[in-house]
CSV table of C-alpha atoms in Angstrom, one decimal:
chain,number,residue,atom,x,y,z
X,1,MET,CA,11.8,6.0,-5.6
X,2,GLU,CA,12.3,7.2,-2.0
X,3,THR,CA,10.0,6.6,0.9
X,4,GLY,CA,8.8,9.2,3.4
X,5,CYS,CA,8.0,6.6,6.1
X,6,GLY,CA,11.4,7.1,7.6
X,7,ARG,CA,10.6,10.8,8.3
X,8,LEU,CA,7.3,9.9,9.9
X,9,SER,CA,8.8,7.1,12.0
X,10,ARG,CA,11.5,9.4,13.3
X,11,LYS,CA,8.8,11.8,14.3
X,12,LYS,CA,7.1,8.9,16.2
X,13,SER,CA,10.4,8.0,17.9
X,14,GLY,CA,8.6,8.1,21.2
X,15,GLY,CA,7.3,4.5,20.5
X,16,ASN,CA,4.1,5.1,18.5
X,17,GLY,CA,5.6,4.0,15.2
X,18,GLN,CA,6.5,0.5,14.0
X,19,VAL,CA,8.1,0.2,10.5
X,20,LEU,CA,7.1,-2.9,8.4
X,21,ASP,CA,9.8,-3.1,5.7
X,22,GLY,CA,9.9,-6.8,5.0
X,23,SER,CA,13.2,-7.4,6.8
X,24,ASN,CA,11.6,-9.9,9.2
X,25,ILE,CA,10.2,-11.9,6.3
X,26,MET,CA,13.6,-11.9,4.5
X,27,GLU,CA,15.3,-13.1,7.6
X,28,LEU,CA,12.9,-16.0,8.0
X,29,VAL,CA,13.0,-17.2,4.4
X,30,GLY,CA,16.8,-16.5,4.1
X,31,ASN,CA,17.6,-18.9,6.9
X,32,ASP,CA,17.0,-22.3,5.3
X,33,GLN,CA,17.1,-24.3,8.6
X,34,VAL,CA,14.7,-21.9,10.4
X,35,PHE,CA,12.4,-21.7,7.3
X,36,THR,CA,12.3,-25.5,6.9
X,37,THR,CA,11.3,-25.8,10.6
X,38,PHE,CA,8.7,-23.1,10.1
X,39,VAL,CA,7.3,-24.9,7.0
X,40,ASP,CA,7.3,-28.3,8.7
X,41,ASN,CA,5.2,-26.9,11.6
X,42,LYS,CA,2.8,-25.0,9.4
X,43,PHE,CA,2.4,-28.0,7.2
X,44,HIS,CA,1.7,-30.3,10.2
X,45,GLU,CA,-0.9,-27.8,11.5
X,46,LEU,CA,-2.7,-27.7,8.1
X,47,ASP,CA,-2.5,-31.5,7.3
X,48,THR,CA,-5.5,-32.4,9.4
X,49,ASP,CA,-5.9,-35.9,7.9
X,50,LYS,CA,-2.2,-36.6,8.3
X,51,ASP,CA,-1.8,-38.1,4.8
X,52,GLY,CA,1.3,-36.1,4.0
X,53,LYS,CA,-0.4,-33.8,1.5
X,54,LEU,CA,-2.6,-30.7,1.7
X,55,SER,CA,-6.0,-30.7,0.0
X,56,VAL,CA,-7.7,-27.6,-1.3
X,57,LYS,CA,-9.8,-27.5,1.9
X,58,GLU,CA,-6.7,-27.9,4.1
X,59,LEU,CA,-5.0,-25.1,2.2
X,60,GLN,CA,-7.8,-22.6,2.9
X,61,PRO,CA,-6.5,-21.4,6.4
X,62,ALA,CA,-3.1,-20.7,4.8
X,63,VAL,CA,-4.7,-18.8,2.0
X,64,ALA,CA,-6.8,-16.8,4.5
X,65,ASP,CA,-3.7,-16.0,6.5
X,66,ILE,CA,-1.8,-14.8,3.4
X,67,GLY,CA,-4.8,-12.6,2.6
X,68,ALA,CA,-4.8,-11.1,6.1
X,69,ALA,CA,-1.1,-10.5,5.9
X,70,LEU,CA,-1.6,-8.7,2.6
X,71,GLY,CA,-4.3,-6.5,4.3
X,72,LEU,CA,-7.2,-8.0,2.3
X,73,PRO,CA,-10.8,-8.1,3.6
X,74,ALA,CA,-12.1,-11.6,4.7
X,75,HIS,CA,-12.8,-14.0,1.9
X,76,GLY,CA,-16.3,-13.7,0.5
X,77,THR,CA,-16.8,-10.0,1.3
X,78,ASN,CA,-15.3,-8.4,-1.8
X,79,PRO,CA,-15.2,-9.7,-5.4
X,80,GLU,CA,-11.9,-8.1,-6.2
X,81,SER,CA,-10.1,-9.5,-3.1
X,82,ASP,CA,-11.8,-12.9,-3.7
X,83,HIS,CA,-10.1,-13.0,-7.0
X,84,ILE,CA,-6.7,-12.5,-5.3
X,85,TYR,CA,-7.5,-15.3,-2.9
X,86,SER,CA,-8.3,-17.6,-5.8
X,87,GLU,CA,-5.0,-16.6,-7.5
X,88,VAL,CA,-3.1,-17.5,-4.3
X,89,LEU,CA,-4.8,-20.9,-4.1
X,90,ASN,CA,-4.0,-21.5,-7.8
X,91,GLU,CA,-0.3,-20.8,-7.0
X,92,PHE,CA,-0.4,-23.8,-4.6
X,93,THR,CA,-2.6,-26.1,-6.7
X,94,HIS,CA,-1.5,-25.0,-10.2
X,95,GLY,CA,-5.2,-24.4,-11.0
X,96,LYS,CA,-6.2,-28.0,-10.4
X,97,GLN,CA,-8.1,-29.7,-7.6
X,98,GLN,CA,-5.1,-31.7,-6.6
X,99,LYS,CA,-3.2,-32.2,-3.3
X,100,VAL,CA,0.0,-30.3,-2.6
X,101,SER,CA,3.2,-31.9,-1.2
X,102,LYS,CA,5.3,-30.3,1.5
X,103,THR,CA,8.0,-29.5,-1.1
X,104,GLU,CA,5.5,-27.7,-3.3
X,105,PHE,CA,4.0,-25.9,-0.3
X,106,LYS,CA,7.5,-24.7,0.8
X,107,GLU,CA,8.4,-23.5,-2.7
X,108,VAL,CA,5.1,-21.5,-3.3
X,109,LEU,CA,5.1,-20.1,0.3
X,110,SER,CA,8.7,-19.0,-0.1
X,111,ASP,CA,7.8,-17.2,-3.4
X,112,ILE,CA,4.7,-15.5,-1.9
X,113,LEU,CA,6.6,-14.4,1.2
X,114,LEU,CA,9.5,-13.0,-0.8
X,115,GLY,CA,7.1,-11.1,-3.0
X,116,MET,CA,5.5,-9.6,0.1
X,117,ALA,CA,8.9,-8.7,1.5
X,118,ALA,CA,9.9,-7.1,-1.8
X,119,GLY,CA,6.7,-5.0,-1.7
X,120,LEU,CA,7.3,-3.9,1.9
X,121,LYS,CA,10.9,-3.0,1.1
X,122,ARG,CA,9.8,-0.9,-1.9
X,123,ASP,CA,6.8,0.6,0.0
X,124,PRO,CA,7.4,0.3,3.8
X,125,ILE,CA,4.4,0.7,6.1
X,126,VAL,CA,4.5,2.5,9.4
X,127,ILE,CA,2.0,1.3,11.9
X,128,LEU,CA,1.0,4.3,14.0
X,129,ARG,CA,-0.9,4.4,17.3
X,130,ILE,CA,-2.9,7.7,17.1
X,131,ASP,CA,-3.6,8.6,20.8
X,132,GLY,CA,-4.3,12.3,20.8
X,133,GLU,CA,-0.8,13.4,21.8
X,134,ASP,CA,0.3,14.6,18.4
X,135,LEU,CA,-3.0,16.4,17.9
X,136,LEU,CA,-2.6,18.2,21.2
X,137,GLU,CA,1.0,19.2,20.1
X,138,PHE,CA,-0.4,20.5,16.9
X,139,ILE,CA,-3.3,22.5,18.5
X,140,ASN,CA,-0.9,24.1,21.0
X,141,GLY,CA,1.9,24.7,18.5
X,142,SER,CA,2.9,28.0,17.1
X,143,GLY,CA,1.8,27.0,13.5
X,144,TYR,CA,-1.7,26.0,14.4
X,145,GLU,CA,-3.6,29.2,13.6
X,146,ALA,CA,-1.7,29.8,10.3
X,147,GLU,CA,-2.3,26.3,9.1
X,148,MET,CA,-6.0,26.2,10.0
X,149,ALA,CA,-6.5,29.7,8.5
X,150,SER,CA,-5.0,28.4,5.3
X,151,ILE,CA,-7.3,25.4,5.3
X,152,PHE,CA,-10.3,27.7,6.0
X,153,SER,CA,-9.5,29.8,3.0
X,154,GLN,CA,-9.5,26.6,0.9
X,155,ILE,CA,-12.9,25.3,2.1
X,156,GLU,CA,-14.7,28.5,2.9
X,157,SER,CA,-18.2,28.5,1.4
X,158,PRO,CA,-21.3,30.7,2.1
X,159,ASN,CA,-23.4,27.6,1.5
X,160,ARG,CA,-21.7,25.5,4.2
X,161,SER,CA,-22.5,25.6,7.9
X,162,LEU,CA,-20.0,25.9,10.7
X,163,HIS,CA,-20.6,22.3,11.4
X,164,GLY,CA,-19.8,21.5,7.8
X,165,HIS,CA,-16.7,23.6,7.8
X,166,ILE,CA,-15.3,21.8,10.8
X,167,ILE,CA,-16.0,18.3,9.4
X,168,GLU,CA,-14.4,19.4,6.1
X,169,ALA,CA,-11.3,20.8,7.9
X,170,LEU,CA,-10.9,17.6,9.9
X,171,GLY,CA,-10.7,15.7,6.6
X,172,LYS,CA,-7.9,18.0,5.5
X,173,LEU,CA,-5.7,17.0,8.4
X,174,THR,CA,-3.6,13.8,8.4
X,175,VAL,CA,-1.6,11.6,10.7
X,176,GLU,CA,1.1,14.2,10.6
X,177,GLN,CA,-1.2,16.4,12.7
X,178,GLY,CA,-2.4,13.4,14.8
X,179,ILE,CA,-5.7,12.9,13.0
X,180,PRO,CA,-6.7,9.3,11.8
X,181,PRO,CA,-8.6,9.1,8.4
X,182,THR,CA,-12.0,10.7,9.1
X,183,SER,CA,-13.3,9.0,5.9
X,184,ASP,CA,-13.3,5.8,8.0
X,185,ALA,CA,-16.8,5.0,9.2
X,186,TRP,CA,-15.6,3.8,12.6
X,187,VAL,CA,-13.5,6.9,13.2
X,188,LEU,CA,-16.4,9.2,12.1
X,189,SER,CA,-18.9,7.6,14.4
X,190,ASN,CA,-16.7,6.9,17.4
X,191,ILE,CA,-14.2,9.8,17.4
X,192,VAL,CA,-15.4,12.7,15.3
X,193,GLU,CA,-19.2,12.8,15.9
X,194,PRO,CA,-18.8,12.5,19.8
X,195,ALA,CA,-16.2,15.3,19.6
X,196,LEU,CA,-18.7,17.5,17.7
X,197,LEU,CA,-20.9,17.5,20.8
X,198,TYR,CA,-18.3,19.7,22.5
X,199,GLN,CA,-19.4,22.5,20.2
X,200,ASP,CA,-21.7,25.4,21.1
X,201,ARG,CA,-24.8,24.0,19.3
X,202,SER,CA,-26.5,27.4,19.1
X,203,GLY,CA,-24.0,28.8,16.5
X,204,LEU,CA,-23.9,25.8,14.2
X,205,ASP,CA,-26.0,27.4,11.4
X,206,LYS,CA,-24.7,31.0,11.7
X,207,PRO,CA,-22.5,32.6,9.0
X,208,VAL,CA,-18.9,31.5,9.4
X,209,SER,CA,-16.1,33.9,9.9
X,210,GLN,CA,-12.4,32.8,10.1
X,211,GLU,CA,-12.3,33.9,13.8
X,212,THR,CA,-15.4,31.8,14.7
X,213,PHE,CA,-14.1,28.9,12.7
X,214,LEU,CA,-10.7,28.9,14.4
X,215,GLU,CA,-12.3,29.2,17.9
X,216,GLU,CA,-14.9,26.4,17.3
X,217,PHE,CA,-12.5,24.1,15.5
X,218,LYS,CA,-10.1,24.2,18.4
X,219,VAL,CA,-12.9,23.1,20.8
X,220,VAL,CA,-13.8,20.1,18.5
X,221,ALA,CA,-10.1,19.2,17.9
X,222,LEU,CA,-9.6,19.1,21.7
X,223,GLY,CA,-12.6,16.8,21.9
X,224,VAL,CA,-11.1,14.6,19.2
X,225,ALA,CA,-7.8,14.4,21.2
X,226,ASN,CA,-9.8,13.4,24.3
X,227,ARG,CA,-11.6,10.7,22.4
X,228,LEU,CA,-8.3,9.4,20.9
X,229,LYS,CA,-6.8,9.3,24.4
X,230,GLU,CA,-9.7,7.1,25.5
X,231,GLN,CA,-9.8,5.0,22.2
X,232,PRO,CA,-6.5,5.1,20.4
X,233,VAL,CA,-6.7,4.3,16.6
X,234,ILE,CA,-4.2,2.1,14.8
X,235,VAL,CA,-3.3,3.4,11.4
X,236,ALA,CA,-1.2,1.9,8.6
X,237,HIS,CA,0.7,4.7,6.9
X,238,SER,CA,2.7,4.6,3.7
X,239,GLU,CA,4.3,7.5,1.9
X,240,ASN,CA,6.4,7.2,-1.3
X,241,ILE,CA,8.1,9.7,-3.5
X,242,PHE,CA,8.6,8.7,-7.2
X,243,ASP,CA,11.6,10.8,-8.3
X,244,GLY,CA,13.0,8.7,-11.1
X,245,SER,CA,15.9,7.4,-9.0
X,246,GLY,CA,14.8,3.8,-9.4
X,247,VAL,CA,14.6,4.1,-13.2
X,248,LYS,CA,18.0,5.8,-13.3
X,249,ARG,CA,19.6,2.9,-11.3
X,250,LEU,CA,18.2,0.4,-13.8
X,251,LEU,CA,19.3,2.3,-16.9
X,252,SER,CA,22.8,2.7,-15.5
X,253,ASN,CA,23.2,-1.1,-15.2
X,254,LYS,CA,23.2,-2.4,-18.8
X,255,PHE,CA,23.5,-6.0,-17.8
X,256,GLU,CA,20.6,-5.8,-15.4
X,257,LEU,CA,18.6,-3.8,-17.9
X,258,ASP,CA,19.1,-6.3,-20.7
X,259,LYS,CA,18.1,-9.1,-18.4
X,260,ILE,CA,14.9,-7.4,-17.2
X,261,LEU,CA,13.9,-6.4,-20.8
X,262,ASN,CA,14.5,-9.9,-22.1
X,263,SER,CA,12.4,-11.4,-19.3
X,264,ALA,CA,9.6,-8.9,-20.0
X,265,LEU,CA,9.6,-9.8,-23.7
X,266,GLU,CA,9.6,-13.6,-23.2
X,267,THR,CA,5.8,-13.8,-22.7
X,268,LEU,CA,4.7,-11.3,-25.4
X,269,PRO,CA,3.1,-12.7,-28.6
X,270,LYS,CA,5.2,-12.5,-31.7
X,271,ASP,CA,4.4,-13.1,-35.4
X,272,ARG,CA,6.1,-15.8,-37.5
X,273,ASN,CA,8.9,-13.3,-38.3
X,274,GLY,CA,9.6,-12.7,-34.6
X,275,LYS,CA,8.1,-9.2,-34.6
X,276,MET,CA,5.8,-7.8,-31.9
X,277,SER,CA,3.2,-5.1,-31.8
X,278,LYS,CA,4.1,-1.8,-30.1
X,279,GLU,CA,0.6,-2.1,-28.5
X,280,TYR,CA,2.3,-4.4,-26.0
X,281,LEU,CA,4.7,-1.8,-24.7
X,282,ARG,CA,2.3,-1.0,-21.8
X,283,VAL,CA,2.3,-4.7,-20.8
X,284,ALA,CA,6.1,-4.8,-21.0
X,285,LEU,CA,6.5,-1.6,-19.0
X,286,ASP,CA,4.2,-3.1,-16.3
X,287,THR,CA,6.5,-6.1,-16.1
X,288,VAL,CA,9.6,-3.9,-15.8
X,289,ALA,CA,8.0,-1.5,-13.3
X,290,PRO,CA,9.0,-3.2,-10.0
X,291,SER,CA,12.7,-3.3,-11.1
X,292,ALA,CA,12.5,0.4,-12.0
X,293,GLY,CA,10.9,1.6,-8.7
X,294,LEU,CA,7.6,2.4,-10.5
X,295,PRO,CA,4.1,1.4,-9.4
X,296,PRO,CA,1.9,-0.8,-11.5
X,297,LEU,CA,-0.1,0.8,-14.2
X,298,GLY,CA,-3.5,2.0,-12.9
X,299,ALA,CA,-2.3,2.1,-9.3
X,300,ILE,CA,-1.5,5.9,-9.1
X,301,GLU,CA,-3.4,8.4,-11.2
X,302,GLU,CA,-0.6,11.0,-11.3
X,303,MET,CA,1.9,8.3,-12.5
X,304,ASP,CA,-0.6,7.1,-15.2
X,305,LYS,CA,-0.7,10.7,-16.5
X,306,VAL,CA,3.1,10.9,-16.8
X,307,ILE,CA,3.2,7.5,-18.6
X,308,GLY,CA,0.4,8.5,-20.9
X,309,GLU,CA,2.2,11.7,-21.9
X,310,VAL,CA,5.5,9.8,-22.5
X,311,PHE,CA,3.6,7.2,-24.7
X,312,LYS,CA,2.2,10.0,-26.8
X,313,MET,CA,5.6,11.5,-27.3
X,314,VAL,CA,7.0,8.2,-28.7
X,315,ASN,CA,3.9,7.1,-30.5
X,316,ALA,CA,4.0,4.0,-28.3
X,317,ASP,CA,0.3,3.1,-28.7
X,318,GLU,CA,0.4,2.6,-32.5
X,319,ALA,CA,-0.3,-1.0,-33.7
X,320,LYS,CA,3.0,-1.2,-35.6
X,321,MET,CA,5.0,-4.5,-35.7
X,322,VAL,CA,8.6,-4.1,-34.9
X,323,LYS,CA,11.6,-6.3,-34.4
X,324,GLU,CA,12.6,-7.3,-30.8
X,325,GLU,CA,15.6,-5.0,-30.7
X,326,GLU,CA,13.5,-2.1,-31.9
X,327,PHE,CA,10.9,-2.9,-29.2
X,328,LYS,CA,13.5,-2.9,-26.5
X,329,LYS,CA,14.9,0.4,-27.8
X,330,VAL,CA,11.5,2.1,-27.6
X,331,LEU,CA,10.9,0.6,-24.1
X,332,THR,CA,14.3,2.0,-23.0
X,333,GLU,CA,13.4,5.4,-24.4
X,334,ILE,CA,10.1,5.3,-22.5
X,335,LEU,CA,11.9,4.5,-19.3
X,336,GLY,CA,14.4,7.4,-19.9
X,337,SER,CA,11.6,9.9,-20.6
X,338,ILE,CA,9.7,8.8,-17.4
X,339,MET,CA,12.9,9.3,-15.5
X,340,LEU,CA,13.3,12.8,-16.8
X,341,GLN,CA,9.7,13.7,-16.1
X,342,LEU,CA,9.9,12.5,-12.5
X,343,GLU,CA,13.3,14.1,-11.9
X,344,GLY,CA,11.7,17.4,-12.9
X,345,SER,CA,8.5,16.9,-11.0
X,346,PRO,CA,8.6,14.1,-8.4
X,347,ILE,CA,5.3,12.6,-7.4
X,348,SER,CA,4.5,12.1,-3.7
X,349,VAL,CA,1.8,9.6,-2.7
X,350,SER,CA,0.7,8.7,0.8
X,351,SER,CA,-2.0,6.5,2.1
X,352,ASN,CA,-3.5,6.0,5.6
X,353,SER,CA,-5.9,3.1,6.5
X,354,VAL,CA,-7.4,2.3,9.9
X,355,VAL,CA,-6.4,-1.2,11.2
X,356,HIS,CA,-9.6,-2.5,12.7
X,357,GLU,CA,-8.2,-5.8,13.9
X,358,PRO,CA,-5.4,-6.2,16.5
X,359,LEU,CA,-2.1,-6.4,14.7
X,360,ASP,CA,-1.1,-9.6,16.5
X,361,SER,CA,-4.3,-11.4,15.5
X,362,SER,CA,-5.0,-10.3,12.0
X,363,SER,CA,-2.8,-13.0,10.5
X,364,THR,CA,-1.1,-16.1,12.0
X,365,LEU,CA,1.1,-16.6,8.9
X,366,LEU,CA,4.3,-15.5,10.5
X,367,GLN,CA,3.5,-16.4,14.0
X,368,PRO,CA,5.2,-19.5,15.6
X,369,SER,CA,3.0,-22.6,15.9
X,370,SER,CA,2.2,-24.2,19.2
X,371,SER,CA,5.0,-26.8,18.6
X,372,GLU,CA,7.5,-24.0,18.1
X,373,THR,CA,6.6,-22.2,21.3
X,374,ALA,CA,6.1,-25.3,23.5
X,375,PRO,CA,8.7,-25.5,26.4
């Protein structure tokens, strides 16, 4: 897998782009002396009753900070994210209402941080400050009319008003053109809707021609650029290309491949003869996925389709019991087929989400404590 974040961050070389690739986390955890000091200070902050151990209640701020660092909504606001918060807490307490020692706290925190770092290394995030400059560059650029004419041809409908065409077209533009996600409620109400007031209201319900659209869209786009100049929007952007290169690297290293496959099979149920059902191939593939540069099953629809086709080709979903070596052979064949599919037709996936909290206040997990910053 390759990432497109480097391309975008180079475009933002004027200072608008900040790449989060996990390197700062690796640097922290990799330096035992620094990490020990970091843990000592965090533990001291959390241990409010000073008994040398952390209760479930005392762990809650750390769990909340980890959630914020992972980009989760606040605890109690979403059932799915609340489940993740519970899982993080269980990692510390081993699922029991018991107190956690400093050694246990350090071990679990290290594992969680390294997991976050691995995720960021695999899928770097570029933090962008959308302030209208890139949008003005796009509007005044030589390719503006051609690109917007192409978008108009895609969305043109006799049943849609000029107003509707403009909103639809704004949704087709991305951070590449300097537009934050218009699906975000705050962006819509604070950036897009005020910019629509720049339009000539008398023509909003008239039939829409390409010429009229291009002219009126430019007026609104300039209004959006002005709003962004007044109220810049922070966007977390990630872009990944799944081209099979990660699978190829794994398959080319037999020692590493055997190690990963053996690890994936350890937890799978076996019968008394040591055989396992091919129905568990999807579970095994999901375990192997991070080492092969693949996303988890269910995360990306296009990837799920590729995997579904491959499973049909090798009859992987049949409930047939096979020996361990046969299971590993089929799983290797699945990986090889996925690699070939992606080499022929790479899948590009990007995401943009508005950061509503200031970057420096959303999580204190990696921020120094007061004792670390005291003169």
